[in-house]
Amino acid sequence: MRRAVFVILPILLFAFATPALAKGHHVPGEFPTIQAAVDAAEEGDRVIIHKGPYAENVVIADKVDVQILGRKRPDIEPPAGAPAFTFINCRKVKVKGVNIVNAGTHAIVLRDCDDGRVKNVRIKGREGGSAGDGVRIEGGRTYRVRKCTIQDVAGSAVHATDGGSGPARRVEVWKNKIRRIGQHGVFIAGEAYHEVRKNEFEECGWAVALGPDTFESRASENRISDCTLGALDIAGTSNLCRKNRVRRVQGDGILVSGTDCWVRMNRLKKVEGDGIRVSGEANLIKGNKTNEVGGDGRVIEGVGHYVHREKGKKAEGRGIVLFASDSEIRGCEAGGSGSDGFVVDAAAAGNLIWNNSTSNSAGDGLVDGSPEGANEYKSNSFR
């Protein structure tokens, strides 16, 4: 008898301590519209959308732990000028497995949320490009956009900016396929700890832009091709741009204008503008490779940079152009430049130029316009 009591007592305690089981609200089986199912959803519930199509603008406000799940990829075509889903002041919400087609403005809006997730969603704008963004994030924190396909959008595929609660924080954009985007594949204007990783970008304006207010954020291991304005625009403070692969870009390959940013081990080929253009202050540019650049291989402006072990081939312009001051240019190579190999501007001063080499330059190996003694040279080979 005692044994029975000991067995039953934990079961009763668990039963009283456990909240009501999560419900699945099925559309259209139980509810005629997605909005009706969302309105009825409580904490922990799921809204399960079966094959559509649905012409809805769904607003999810002040919900906690609600998931919107598609079964067999239902199509959602929002009314003109309205998003398919708008999340406002929600916590721990997810939308997964739906198709959003012919979106005339932003397809999904997440505004001032905490833990918002968009996964395995396909977004296709109207023919000629939607007027808004694919996923627009305004304020809040901890967002994840993963394994989505976003295409034919006139704005940005993922755009994170300020909301009523302040800047957007901790935005992760992973393993998405992004193509035919008018402005940016990913544009992040908010503050801290963002990560743009292992995405495929094709036919965007810019692939990735980290804005001037971002810090300690990453753009890494992305594959970028056929962008019309440029590949990577890195501003902000202490941001990292690493191991990206860039091909066939009409503008500049990598533009760095921040402070204390690291740009390492990127590979760029067939860039019509400059390969890597650096300004700002105290940035580390190391171990990148460029090949077949239409402009200059490297353009270095600003102050206090460390440019190490850069390798450039076949720049139609100059191999390396130095405007910066108080910087260290060490162990860099420029081969086959269509003009001069290494050019030092008259304003460049206080730089250490050590162990660099140029070869097969169509112009001069070194052109130094700075005053005598303004920069320190050691163990270079300019041909």
Coordinates of C-alpha atoms in Angstrom, one line a residue, residues 21-152:
L21 CA -1.7 21.2 -22.9
A22 CA -0.9 23.3 -26.0
K23 CA -3.6 23.4 -28.6
G24 CA -3.4 23.1 -32.4
H25 CA -5.8 25.5 -34.1
H26 CA -6.4 24.2 -37.7
V27 CA -7.2 26.5 -40.6
P28 CA -9.6 26.0 -42.3
G29 CA -10.8 22.9 -40.5
E30 CA -11.6 24.7 -37.2
F31 CA -11.3 28.3 -38.1
P32 CA -12.2 29.9 -41.4
T33 CA -9.3 32.4 -41.4
I34 CA -5.7 32.5 -40.1
Q35 CA -6.6 35.7 -38.2
A36 CA -9.4 34.0 -36.3
A37 CA -7.1 31.1 -35.3
V38 CA -4.5 33.6 -34.1
D39 CA -7.0 35.6 -32.1
A40 CA -8.0 32.4 -30.3
A41 CA -4.4 31.2 -29.6
E42 CA -3.1 31.3 -26.1
E43 CA 0.4 30.7 -24.7
G44 CA 2.0 27.6 -26.1
D45 CA -0.6 27.1 -28.9
R46 CA 0.0 26.4 -32.6
V47 CA -1.8 27.7 -35.6
I48 CA -1.7 25.1 -38.2
I49 CA -2.4 26.3 -41.8
H50 CA -3.4 23.8 -44.4
K51 CA -3.2 24.2 -48.1
G52 CA -4.6 27.5 -49.2
P53 CA -4.5 30.0 -50.9
Y54 CA -5.3 32.7 -48.3
A55 CA -5.7 36.4 -49.0
E56 CA -5.0 37.8 -45.5
N57 CA -3.1 40.4 -43.6
V58 CA -2.6 38.7 -40.2
V59 CA -1.8 40.8 -37.2
I60 CA -0.4 39.0 -34.1
A61 CA -0.2 41.4 -31.2
D62 CA 0.9 40.8 -27.6
K63 CA 1.1 37.0 -27.9
V64 CA 3.5 34.7 -26.0
D65 CA 4.8 31.4 -27.3
V66 CA 2.6 31.1 -30.4
Q67 CA 3.7 29.3 -33.5
I68 CA 2.3 29.6 -37.0
L69 CA 3.0 26.5 -39.0
G70 CA 2.3 25.6 -42.6
R71 CA 1.4 22.1 -43.7
K72 CA 2.3 21.3 -47.3
R73 CA 3.3 24.9 -47.9
P74 CA 0.1 26.9 -48.1
D75 CA 0.2 30.0 -50.2
I76 CA -0.6 33.4 -48.6
E77 CA -1.2 36.4 -50.8
P78 CA -1.7 39.5 -48.7
P79 CA -3.9 42.4 -49.9
A80 CA -2.1 45.1 -51.8
G81 CA -0.1 47.4 -49.6
A82 CA -0.3 45.1 -46.5
P83 CA 2.1 42.5 -45.0
A84 CA 1.2 38.8 -44.8
F85 CA 2.1 38.7 -41.1
T86 CA 2.7 41.6 -38.6
F87 CA 4.0 40.6 -35.1
I88 CA 3.8 43.4 -32.5
N89 CA 5.1 43.2 -29.0
C90 CA 5.2 39.4 -29.0
R91 CA 7.5 37.1 -27.2
K92 CA 8.7 33.7 -28.4
V93 CA 6.8 33.5 -31.7
K94 CA 7.5 31.6 -34.9
V95 CA 6.3 31.4 -38.5
K96 CA 7.4 28.4 -40.4
G97 CA 6.7 26.5 -43.7
V98 CA 4.5 28.9 -45.6
N99 CA 4.7 30.6 -49.0
I100 CA 4.1 34.3 -49.2
V101 CA 3.4 35.3 -52.8
N102 CA 2.9 38.6 -54.6
A103 CA 3.7 40.6 -51.5
G104 CA 3.1 44.2 -52.5
T105 CA 5.0 45.7 -49.4
H106 CA 6.9 44.0 -46.6
A107 CA 6.0 40.3 -46.5
I108 CA 6.7 39.8 -42.7
V109 CA 7.0 42.5 -40.1
L110 CA 8.4 41.9 -36.6
R111 CA 8.0 45.0 -34.4
D112 CA 9.4 45.3 -30.9
C113 CA 9.3 41.5 -30.3
D114 CA 11.5 39.3 -28.0
D115 CA 12.6 36.0 -29.7
G116 CA 11.0 36.1 -33.1
R117 CA 11.7 33.3 -35.6
V118 CA 11.1 33.0 -39.3
K119 CA 12.1 29.5 -40.7
N120 CA 11.7 27.7 -44.0
V121 CA 9.5 30.5 -45.4
R122 CA 9.4 31.3 -49.2
I123 CA 8.8 34.9 -50.0
K124 CA 8.2 36.0 -53.6
G125 CA 7.4 39.6 -54.4
R126 CA 5.2 40.9 -57.2
E127 CA 6.5 40.8 -60.7
G128 CA 9.1 43.6 -61.1
G129 CA 9.8 43.6 -57.3
S130 CA 7.7 44.3 -54.2
A131 CA 7.8 47.9 -52.9
G132 CA 9.0 46.8 -49.4
D133 CA 11.2 44.3 -47.7
G134 CA 11.0 40.6 -47.4
V135 CA 11.4 40.4 -43.6
R136 CA 11.4 43.7 -41.8
I137 CA 12.5 43.9 -38.1
E138 CA 11.8 47.0 -36.1
G139 CA 13.3 47.2 -32.6
G140 CA 13.2 44.3 -30.1
R141 CA 15.8 41.6 -29.8
T142 CA 16.8 38.0 -30.6
Y143 CA 15.5 37.3 -34.1
R144 CA 16.4 34.4 -36.3
V145 CA 15.7 34.2 -40.0
R146 CA 16.9 30.7 -41.2
K147 CA 16.6 28.5 -44.3
C148 CA 14.2 30.9 -46.1
T149 CA 14.1 31.7 -49.8
I150 CA 13.5 35.4 -50.5
Q151 CA 13.3 36.8 -54.1
D152 CA 12.0 39.6 -56.3

